[in-house]
Tab-separated table of C-alpha atoms in Angstrom:
chain	number	residue	atom	x	y	z
A	1	MET	CA	114.288	134.804	82.555
A	2	LYS	CA	112.305	135.385	79.379
A	3	ASN	CA	109.223	133.530	78.119
A	4	GLY	CA	109.680	130.960	80.889
A	5	THR	CA	113.342	130.407	80.072
A	6	LYS	CA	116.448	130.654	82.186
A	7	HIS	CA	119.951	130.640	80.715
A	8	GLY	CA	118.836	128.681	77.662
A	9	TYR	CA	116.722	126.063	79.389
A	10	SER	CA	113.134	125.841	80.605
A	11	LYS	CA	111.356	124.327	83.572
A	12	THR	CA	108.984	121.460	82.713
A	13	LYS	CA	107.248	118.755	84.720
A	14	ILE	CA	110.298	116.540	84.240
A	15	GLY	CA	112.897	119.179	85.134
A	16	TRP	CA	115.025	121.748	83.348
A	17	ILE	CA	115.611	121.021	79.657
A	18	SER	CA	117.333	122.875	76.839
A	19	ASN	CA	115.162	125.237	74.798
A	20	GLU	CA	116.341	123.358	71.708
A	21	TRP	CA	114.660	120.219	73.013
A	22	THR	CA	111.024	119.158	73.082
A	23	VAL	CA	109.072	117.037	75.524
A	24	SER	CA	107.155	114.251	73.794
A	25	LYS	CA	104.932	111.457	74.997
A	26	LEU	CA	106.450	108.026	74.462
A	27	ARG	CA	103.525	106.917	72.294
A	28	ASP	CA	104.246	109.768	69.859
A	29	CYS	CA	107.776	108.443	69.341
A	30	CYS	CA	106.684	104.872	68.635
A	31	LEU	CA	105.523	102.739	65.752
A	32	LYS	CA	104.295	100.214	68.313
A	33	ILE	CA	103.608	99.804	72.028
A	34	GLY	CA	102.110	96.434	72.961
A	35	SER	CA	102.676	92.928	74.267
A	36	GLY	CA	101.694	89.347	73.497
A	37	ILE	CA	99.951	86.578	75.404
A	38	THR	CA	100.876	83.401	77.225
A	39	PRO	CA	99.808	80.484	75.014
A	40	ARG	CA	96.836	78.548	76.353
A	41	GLY	CA	98.213	75.674	78.390
A	42	GLY	CA	101.194	77.682	79.647
A	43	GLU	CA	104.464	75.805	80.082
A	44	ALA	CA	102.901	72.571	78.879
A	45	THR	CA	102.921	74.023	75.348
A	46	TYR	CA	106.545	75.172	75.393
A	47	LEU	CA	109.034	73.454	73.096
A	48	THR	CA	112.796	72.935	73.185
A	49	ALA	CA	113.154	74.648	69.810
A	50	GLY	CA	111.078	76.824	67.520
A	51	VAL	CA	110.121	80.485	67.873
A	52	ALA	CA	111.590	82.073	71.010
A	53	LEU	CA	109.044	83.327	73.582
A	54	VAL	CA	110.527	86.202	75.570
A	55	ARG	CA	109.308	86.483	79.183
A	56	SER	CA	110.052	88.986	81.923
A	57	GLN	CA	112.964	86.953	83.319
A	58	ASN	CA	114.738	87.323	79.949
A	59	VAL	CA	114.589	91.118	80.241
A	60	LEU	CA	117.310	92.329	82.597
A	61	SER	CA	118.341	95.917	83.278
A	62	GLY	CA	120.034	96.943	80.046
A	63	LYS	CA	120.751	93.363	78.995
A	64	PHE	CA	118.868	90.542	77.291
A	65	SER	CA	119.262	87.101	78.886
A	66	SER	CA	118.686	83.915	76.936
A	67	VAL	CA	118.835	81.848	80.167
A	68	GLY	CA	115.546	79.947	80.520
A	69	LEU	CA	114.353	81.067	77.090
A	70	LYS	CA	111.226	79.136	76.051
A	71	TYR	CA	109.973	78.318	72.566
A	72	ILE	CA	106.600	78.043	70.849
A	73	SER	CA	105.504	76.468	67.596
A	74	GLU	CA	105.332	78.305	64.276
A	75	ALA	CA	101.546	77.850	64.322
A	76	GLN	CA	101.281	79.473	67.761
A	77	ASN	CA	103.532	82.315	66.651
A	78	ASN	CA	101.239	82.956	63.668
A	79	LYS	CA	98.356	83.422	66.124
A	80	MET	CA	100.478	86.047	67.919
A	81	ILE	CA	101.885	87.705	64.806
A	82	SER	CA	101.093	91.219	66.067
A	83	SER	CA	103.612	90.790	68.903
A	84	SER	CA	106.471	89.410	66.807
A	85	LEU	CA	109.816	90.960	67.673
A	86	ARG	CA	112.310	92.787	65.500
A	87	TYR	CA	115.985	93.438	66.167
A	88	GLY	CA	116.279	96.794	67.941
A	89	ASP	CA	112.903	96.665	69.702
A	90	ILE	CA	113.025	97.875	73.307
A	91	LEU	CA	111.596	95.279	75.716
A	92	PHE	CA	110.018	96.740	78.868
A	93	ASN	CA	108.658	94.666	81.779
A	94	ILE	CA	105.210	95.909	82.812
A	95	THR	CA	104.197	93.586	85.692
A	96	GLY	CA	105.546	91.979	88.851
A	97	ALA	CA	108.744	92.522	90.766
A	98	SER	CA	110.774	93.177	87.599
A	99	ILE	CA	108.579	96.067	86.420
A	100	GLY	CA	110.584	98.781	84.687
A	101	ARG	CA	113.478	96.552	83.615
A	102	CYS	CA	114.242	97.108	79.955
A	103	CYS	CA	116.720	96.068	77.283
A	104	ILE	CA	117.168	95.993	73.516
A	105	PHE	CA	116.166	92.813	71.672
A	106	PRO	CA	119.426	91.464	70.139
A	107	ASP	CA	120.053	90.212	66.607
A	108	ASN	CA	121.233	86.687	67.562
A	109	ILE	CA	117.941	85.192	68.779
A	110	GLY	CA	116.137	84.903	65.466
A	111	LYS	CA	112.364	84.775	65.218
A	112	ALA	CA	110.742	85.626	68.557
A	113	ASN	CA	107.576	86.750	70.334
A	114	VAL	CA	106.654	88.007	73.814
A	115	ASN	CA	104.110	87.142	76.498
A	116	GLN	CA	101.766	89.582	78.236
A	117	HIS	CA	104.321	90.588	80.874
A	118	VAL	CA	106.708	92.215	78.385
A	119	CYS	CA	105.896	95.325	76.358
A	120	ILE	CA	107.401	95.989	72.924
A	121	ILE	CA	108.495	99.596	72.323
A	122	ARG	CA	109.274	100.068	68.622
A	123	LEU	CA	110.531	103.570	67.861
A	124	VAL	CA	110.120	105.716	64.769
A	125	PRO	CA	113.319	106.126	62.662
A	126	GLU	CA	113.812	109.684	63.942
A	127	CYS	CA	114.571	108.362	67.447
A	128	SER	CA	117.738	106.702	68.745
A	129	THR	CA	117.125	103.378	70.503
A	130	LEU	CA	120.202	103.780	72.715
A	131	TYR	CA	119.118	107.268	73.726
A	132	PHE	CA	115.635	106.052	74.669
A	133	MET	CA	117.193	103.219	76.685
A	134	GLY	CA	119.052	105.921	78.605
A	135	VAL	CA	115.802	107.789	79.265
A	136	LEU	CA	113.866	104.664	80.303
A	137	ASN	CA	116.645	103.723	82.744
A	138	SER	CA	116.881	107.240	84.160
A	139	ARG	CA	115.185	108.818	87.160
A	140	VAL	CA	112.965	110.718	84.730
A	141	ALA	CA	111.276	107.423	83.780
A	142	LYS	CA	111.515	105.787	87.226
A	143	LYS	CA	109.605	108.676	88.794
A	144	GLN	CA	106.860	108.405	86.185
A	145	LEU	CA	106.797	104.630	86.607
A	146	PHE	CA	106.147	104.994	90.326
A	147	GLU	CA	103.437	107.615	89.767
A	148	ASN	CA	101.604	105.696	87.038
A	149	GLN	CA	101.524	102.104	88.269
A	150	ALA	CA	98.046	100.623	87.988
A	151	GLY	CA	97.246	99.478	91.546
A	152	GLY	CA	98.617	100.243	94.957
A	153	ALA	CA	99.551	96.854	96.445
A	154	ARG	CA	100.867	95.124	93.350
A	155	GLU	CA	103.176	96.376	90.636
A	156	GLY	CA	101.538	96.805	87.235
A	157	LEU	CA	101.629	99.197	84.299
A	158	ASN	CA	99.247	99.403	81.347
A	159	PHE	CA	100.034	100.539	77.802
A	160	GLN	CA	98.114	103.774	78.196
A	161	ASN	CA	100.201	104.830	81.207
A	162	LEU	CA	103.464	103.739	79.606
A	163	GLY	CA	102.624	105.559	76.376
A	164	ALA	CA	101.972	108.726	78.370
A	165	PHE	CA	105.546	108.817	79.751
A	166	LYS	CA	107.086	112.232	79.028
A	167	ILE	CA	110.378	111.958	77.145
A	168	PRO	CA	112.916	114.831	76.856
A	169	LEU	CA	113.742	114.798	73.150
A	170	PRO	CA	116.739	116.509	71.521
A	171	PRO	CA	117.479	116.454	67.769
A	172	LEU	CA	118.603	113.035	66.462
A	173	PRO	CA	122.337	113.942	66.137
A	174	GLU	CA	122.378	115.000	69.794
A	175	GLN	CA	120.500	111.830	70.778
A	176	LYS	CA	123.279	109.797	69.138
A	177	THR	CA	126.023	111.807	70.869
A	178	ILE	CA	124.406	111.292	74.265
A	179	ALA	CA	123.946	107.584	73.529
A	180	THR	CA	127.654	107.229	72.634
A	181	VAL	CA	128.799	108.834	75.900
A	182	LEU	CA	126.361	106.769	77.983
A	183	GLU	CA	127.582	103.627	76.229
A	184	CYS	CA	131.115	104.323	77.537
A	185	TRP	CA	129.787	104.498	81.078
A	186	ASP	CA	127.695	101.375	80.530
A	187	LYS	CA	130.868	99.434	79.723
A	188	ALA	CA	132.509	100.583	82.971
A	189	ILE	CA	129.371	99.722	84.930
A	190	GLN	CA	129.212	96.314	83.227
A	191	LYS	CA	132.704	95.455	84.534
A	192	TYR	CA	131.531	96.083	88.085
A	193	GLU	CA	128.401	94.036	87.457
A	194	GLU	CA	130.584	91.131	86.291
A	195	LYS	CA	132.587	91.345	89.548
A	196	ILE	CA	129.365	91.385	91.545
A	197	GLU	CA	127.997	88.389	89.648
A	198	LYS	CA	131.219	86.439	90.224
A	199	LYS	CA	131.065	87.130	93.967
A	200	LYS	CA	127.385	86.112	94.051
A	201	ASN	CA	128.173	82.823	92.319
A	202	ILE	CA	130.903	82.029	94.865
A	203	LYS	CA	128.479	82.800	97.674
A	204	LYS	CA	125.768	80.675	96.033
A	205	GLY	CA	128.064	77.639	95.838
A	206	LEU	CA	129.228	78.036	99.447
A	207	MET	CA	125.667	78.630	100.614
A	208	GLN	CA	124.503	75.391	98.998
A	209	LYS	CA	127.245	73.407	100.722
A	210	LEU	CA	126.810	75.003	104.156
A	211	LEU	CA	123.012	74.824	104.203
A	212	SER	CA	122.956	71.175	103.150
A	213	GLY	CA	125.605	70.045	105.643
A	214	GLU	CA	127.867	68.930	102.806
A	215	GLN	CA	130.532	71.251	104.196
A	216	ARG	CA	130.801	71.722	107.977
A	217	LEU	CA	132.570	74.576	109.685
A	218	PRO	CA	135.527	73.801	111.970
A	219	GLY	CA	134.422	72.966	115.513
A	220	PHE	CA	130.928	71.788	114.575
A	221	ASP	CA	129.987	68.140	114.162
A	222	GLY	CA	126.595	67.911	115.886
A	223	GLU	CA	123.422	66.461	114.414
A	224	TRP	CA	121.079	68.217	112.055
A	225	GLU	CA	117.322	68.213	112.505
A	226	LYS	CA	114.494	67.804	110.013
A	227	LYS	CA	111.046	69.275	110.716
A	228	LYS	CA	107.915	70.263	108.868
A	229	ILE	CA	107.323	73.994	108.739
A	230	GLU	CA	103.964	73.578	110.504
A	231	HIS	CA	105.818	72.450	113.645
A	232	LEU	CA	107.925	75.609	113.793
A	233	GLY	CA	105.386	78.425	113.615
A	234	ARG	CA	102.182	79.795	112.105
A	235	THR	CA	101.209	81.861	109.080
A	236	TYR	CA	99.227	85.094	108.929
A	237	PRO	CA	97.875	87.114	105.971
A	238	GLY	CA	98.909	90.535	104.732
A	239	LEU	CA	96.718	93.610	104.345
A	240	SER	CA	93.025	93.078	103.654
A	241	GLY	CA	90.104	95.286	102.649
A	242	LYS	CA	92.254	97.959	100.996
A	243	THR	CA	91.558	99.847	97.773
A	244	LYS	CA	93.841	101.913	95.562
A	245	LYS	CA	92.897	105.166	97.308
A	246	ASP	CA	94.247	103.814	100.634
A	247	PHE	CA	97.824	103.674	99.357
A	248	GLY	CA	100.428	106.427	99.257
A	249	THR	CA	100.300	107.882	102.775
A	250	GLY	CA	99.902	106.590	106.317
A	251	LYS	CA	101.661	103.684	108.047
A	252	PRO	CA	104.607	101.855	106.435
A	253	PHE	CA	104.128	98.453	104.831
A	254	VAL	CA	106.443	95.964	103.125
A	255	SER	CA	105.703	95.724	99.401
A	256	TYR	CA	105.721	92.612	97.247
A	257	MET	CA	108.909	93.837	95.549
A	258	ASN	CA	110.637	94.387	98.897
A	259	VAL	CA	109.991	90.746	99.802
A	260	PHE	CA	110.786	89.377	96.355
A	261	SER	CA	114.048	91.273	95.907
A	262	ASN	CA	115.621	91.181	99.380
A	263	GLN	CA	116.524	88.302	101.710
A	264	VAL	CA	116.151	90.826	104.560
A	265	VAL	CA	113.391	93.472	104.500
A	266	VAL	CA	114.808	96.894	103.569
A	267	PRO	CA	113.200	99.704	105.633
A	268	GLU	CA	114.232	102.325	103.062
A	269	GLU	CA	111.910	100.584	100.575
A	270	TYR	CA	108.748	100.755	102.690
A	271	CYS	CA	105.533	101.901	101.002
A	272	PHE	CA	102.637	103.527	102.847
A	273	VAL	CA	99.000	102.705	103.500
A	274	ASP	CA	96.191	104.305	105.457
A	275	ILE	CA	95.417	102.237	108.585
A	276	ARG	CA	92.429	103.560	110.511
A	277	ASN	CA	92.141	103.532	114.316
A	278	ASN	CA	91.023	100.163	115.724
A	279	GLU	CA	91.413	98.547	112.291
A	280	LYS	CA	92.416	94.884	112.556
A	281	GLN	CA	95.514	94.261	110.450
A	282	ASN	CA	98.509	92.048	111.161
A	283	SER	CA	101.691	93.963	111.964
A	284	LEU	CA	105.188	92.497	111.727
A	285	LYS	CA	107.458	91.384	114.565
A	286	PHE	CA	111.209	90.845	114.666
A	287	GLY	CA	112.087	87.475	113.146
A	288	ASP	CA	108.965	87.122	110.973
A	289	ILE	CA	109.629	85.438	107.629
A	290	LEU	CA	107.643	86.870	104.720
A	291	PHE	CA	106.776	84.922	101.553
A	292	THR	CA	105.394	85.880	98.152
A	293	THR	CA	102.294	83.881	97.223
A	294	SER	CA	102.539	83.971	93.426
A	295	SER	CA	104.752	84.714	90.444
A	296	GLU	CA	104.912	84.419	86.675
A	297	THR	CA	107.154	81.344	86.872
A	298	PRO	CA	107.166	78.384	89.297
A	299	ASN	CA	110.825	78.880	90.231
A	300	GLU	CA	110.026	82.348	91.643
A	301	VAL	CA	107.088	81.337	93.861
A	302	GLY	CA	107.542	81.589	97.646
A	303	MET	CA	110.455	84.024	97.665
A	304	SER	CA	111.283	84.953	101.249
A	305	SER	CA	112.486	87.948	103.223
A	306	VAL	CA	113.163	88.111	106.969
A	307	PHE	CA	112.087	91.058	109.118
A	308	LEU	CA	115.145	91.862	111.233
A	309	THR	CA	114.193	95.176	112.827
A	310	HIS	CA	112.309	95.960	116.040
A	311	GLN	CA	110.043	98.585	114.484
A	312	GLU	CA	106.375	98.469	115.399
A	313	GLN	CA	103.270	98.972	113.271
A	314	ILE	CA	104.840	97.782	110.029
A	315	TYR	CA	102.412	95.920	107.768
A	316	LEU	CA	102.598	93.472	104.869
A	317	ASN	CA	101.149	93.754	101.378
A	318	SER	CA	98.184	91.562	100.442
A	319	PHE	CA	100.093	89.464	97.873
A	320	CYS	CA	102.395	87.994	100.523
A	321	PHE	CA	101.921	86.163	103.813
A	322	GLY	CA	103.920	86.126	107.022
A	323	PHE	CA	105.311	83.189	108.979
A	324	ARG	CA	105.986	83.681	112.688
A	325	LEU	CA	108.233	81.213	114.512
A	326	TYR	CA	106.868	79.997	117.845
A	327	ASP	CA	110.260	80.885	119.292
A	328	PHE	CA	113.908	81.069	118.234
A	329	SER	CA	115.008	77.854	119.975
A	330	CYS	CA	115.094	75.876	116.698
A	331	ILE	CA	115.926	78.468	114.031
A	332	ARG	CA	117.593	81.837	114.455
A	333	PRO	CA	116.147	84.616	112.246
A	334	GLU	CA	119.668	85.512	111.049
A	335	TYR	CA	120.034	81.941	109.766
A	336	ALA	CA	116.496	81.870	108.340
A	337	GLN	CA	117.352	84.605	105.825
A	338	TYR	CA	119.681	82.111	104.122
A	339	LEU	CA	117.820	78.874	104.855
A	340	PHE	CA	114.649	79.968	103.047
A	341	ARG	CA	116.612	81.359	100.088
A	342	GLY	CA	118.755	78.230	99.852
A	343	HIS	CA	118.780	75.796	96.951
A	344	MET	CA	116.921	72.964	98.697
A	345	PHE	CA	114.067	75.122	99.967
A	346	ARG	CA	113.709	76.973	96.660
A	347	LYS	CA	113.519	73.600	94.918
A	348	SER	CA	110.680	72.613	97.268
A	349	MET	CA	108.747	75.802	96.493
A	350	THR	CA	109.101	75.240	92.736
A	351	ARG	CA	107.783	71.707	93.153
A	352	ILE	CA	104.595	72.755	94.972
A	353	ALA	CA	103.849	75.820	92.780
A	354	GLN	CA	100.444	75.521	91.117
A	355	GLY	CA	99.135	77.204	87.980
A	356	ALA	CA	99.576	77.726	84.257
A	357	SER	CA	100.073	81.333	83.105
A	358	ARG	CA	100.587	82.403	86.743
A	359	TYR	CA	101.774	80.224	89.616
A	360	ASN	CA	100.527	80.249	93.212
A	361	LEU	CA	101.740	78.815	96.492
A	362	SER	CA	99.451	76.459	98.407
A	363	LYS	CA	99.753	77.208	102.125
A	364	ARG	CA	98.732	73.632	102.942
A	365	TYR	CA	101.650	72.224	100.950
A	366	PHE	CA	103.900	74.994	102.232
A	367	MET	CA	103.244	74.030	105.857
A	368	GLN	CA	103.900	70.358	105.026
A	369	THR	CA	107.327	71.167	103.547
A	370	GLU	CA	110.248	69.705	105.490
A	371	ILE	CA	113.378	71.719	106.194
A	372	ARG	CA	116.726	70.534	107.533
A	373	PHE	CA	118.933	72.638	109.777
A	374	PRO	CA	121.665	72.343	112.442
A	375	LYS	CA	120.354	71.677	115.961
A	376	SER	CA	123.208	73.813	117.249
A	377	LEU	CA	122.263	77.515	117.330
A	378	PRO	CA	125.960	78.523	117.480
A	379	GLU	CA	126.508	76.611	114.209
A	380	GLN	CA	123.556	78.451	112.647
A	381	LYS	CA	125.055	81.741	113.812
A	382	ALA	CA	128.490	80.836	112.399
A	383	ILE	CA	127.036	79.905	109.005
A	384	ALA	CA	125.021	83.105	108.902
A	385	SER	CA	128.105	85.133	109.847
A	386	ILE	CA	130.174	83.741	106.964
A	387	LEU	CA	127.416	84.298	104.408
A	388	THR	CA	126.803	87.803	105.771
A	389	SER	CA	130.481	88.645	105.183
A	390	PHE	CA	129.959	87.749	101.518
A	391	ASP	CA	126.870	89.956	101.448
A	392	ASP	CA	128.927	92.836	102.867
A	393	LYS	CA	131.544	92.460	100.112
A	394	ILE	CA	128.832	92.301	97.458
A	395	GLU	CA	127.172	95.368	98.954
A	396	LEU	CA	130.480	97.286	98.767
A	397	LEU	CA	130.873	96.429	95.072
A	398	GLN	CA	127.268	97.432	94.470
A	399	SER	CA	127.888	100.741	96.218
A	400	GLN	CA	130.903	101.427	93.997
A	401	ASN	CA	128.854	100.473	90.956
A	402	LYS	CA	126.088	102.803	92.144
A	403	THR	CA	128.596	105.650	92.209
A	404	LEU	CA	129.359	105.058	88.531
A	405	GLU	CA	125.647	104.931	87.759
A	406	THR	CA	125.112	108.204	89.634
A	407	ILE	CA	127.812	109.921	87.587
A	408	ALA	CA	126.231	108.576	84.391
A	409	GLN	CA	122.846	109.873	85.561
A	410	THR	CA	124.428	113.264	86.347
A	411	ILE	CA	125.776	113.432	82.810
A	412	PHE	CA	122.422	112.418	81.376
A	413	LYS	CA	120.530	114.878	83.545
A	414	GLY	CA	123.015	117.547	82.519
A	415	TRP	CA	122.031	117.150	78.903
A	416	PHE	CA	118.583	118.457	79.758
A	417	GLY	CA	120.211	121.909	79.517
A	418	LYS	CA	122.732	122.318	82.324
A	419	TYR	CA	125.831	120.756	80.709
A	420	LYS	CA	127.228	120.514	77.183
A	421	ILE	CA	130.113	118.606	75.595
A	422	GLY	CA	133.359	119.761	77.214
A	423	ASP	CA	131.731	121.257	80.325
A	424	ASP	CA	133.007	120.470	83.810
A	425	LEU	CA	130.890	118.164	85.923
A	426	PRO	CA	130.869	117.822	89.729
A	427	ASP	CA	134.051	116.272	91.187
A	428	GLY	CA	136.175	117.208	88.195
A	429	TRP	CA	134.543	115.016	85.546
A	430	ARG	CA	134.099	116.424	82.045
A	431	VAL	CA	131.356	115.643	79.551
A	432	GLY	CA	132.796	114.009	76.446
A	433	THR	CA	136.167	113.135	78.020
A	434	LEU	CA	135.311	109.680	79.310
């Protein structure tokens, strides 16, 4: 080791990188980092044609989606001219459950702008957009994202924190080489993602038929029941009285993202909060159904997740609320995970969402919402079993896809100094022979 080096690479705060590389802050590699605004009046001002307004739901992981794309007038766009998009801009979600998702703005949308939930990252010519996409989707960026979020209970990132992200930066020709190799892996990963999406769509169609009673399973022909939610259980709030300094260590709690993203709470995704002795906070019980209280769009309000473990002293974030069934004689928790994510219930939540630039769920209207379900608990169990089998198949495909992503990450990490073109990788893979 000489002058802090080891075999041609040096230890930095983001890991080992080649001595030929530098570590730069994201802001120093950009012509622009910033976002737009939501036009006053929110969705009421949106048009069916005009200048595209990109929102967080249009920014997927590595892919731009035009589904649900909204439009604003030319006059409104002129008021937001500083956040106009250019082909090749990197779009990065900075709030909510989709924080950290990023993609490249394509060339087939035309004139476009963004709202305040999407950040524009416009690079200097000396930087490769595809390379930076690789960095922003890597563990290097994810770790910094977790460490720099503004707020403990809710996901958020400001421009100052994003601009301070440390980026491992090789010379431009090497950036382009890395980007080319990663693009090969992206294509393989995309094929798996298409299989996963196809399986999800099949499940979605079956789920809609089974949860509405349109399609009945063999051996079941009993009546279905309709009840208001208020007759089935009670609500309770999440954490209260907490400040940013309380988060990071202590007792586990279920985050907003855990509820939003999963129909069943995932223990591996718990966050932590300091709960003092004799402090009065609501803890979760098996079968509790958790709901998000707000979102950027009305069709994402009231997303649910069911707590299906028997762990004790697990808490809930302050931007969600819990619903506890009086008992399981009407609805089984295993069935509830699908019922409250089903088409009919989601449609009800969209209808009662209130707001303009941000939408909230009224608990009064929530409790008045009617749900329909089989009176037969065995039928509920059978429906849940079939849908769970689909989830298992989807999970297997996702696991295989994750393996590909891990290999791609290994290659990318290797470029920080450990591997070069032609070198052997773990499990017999070779860099540059993809």
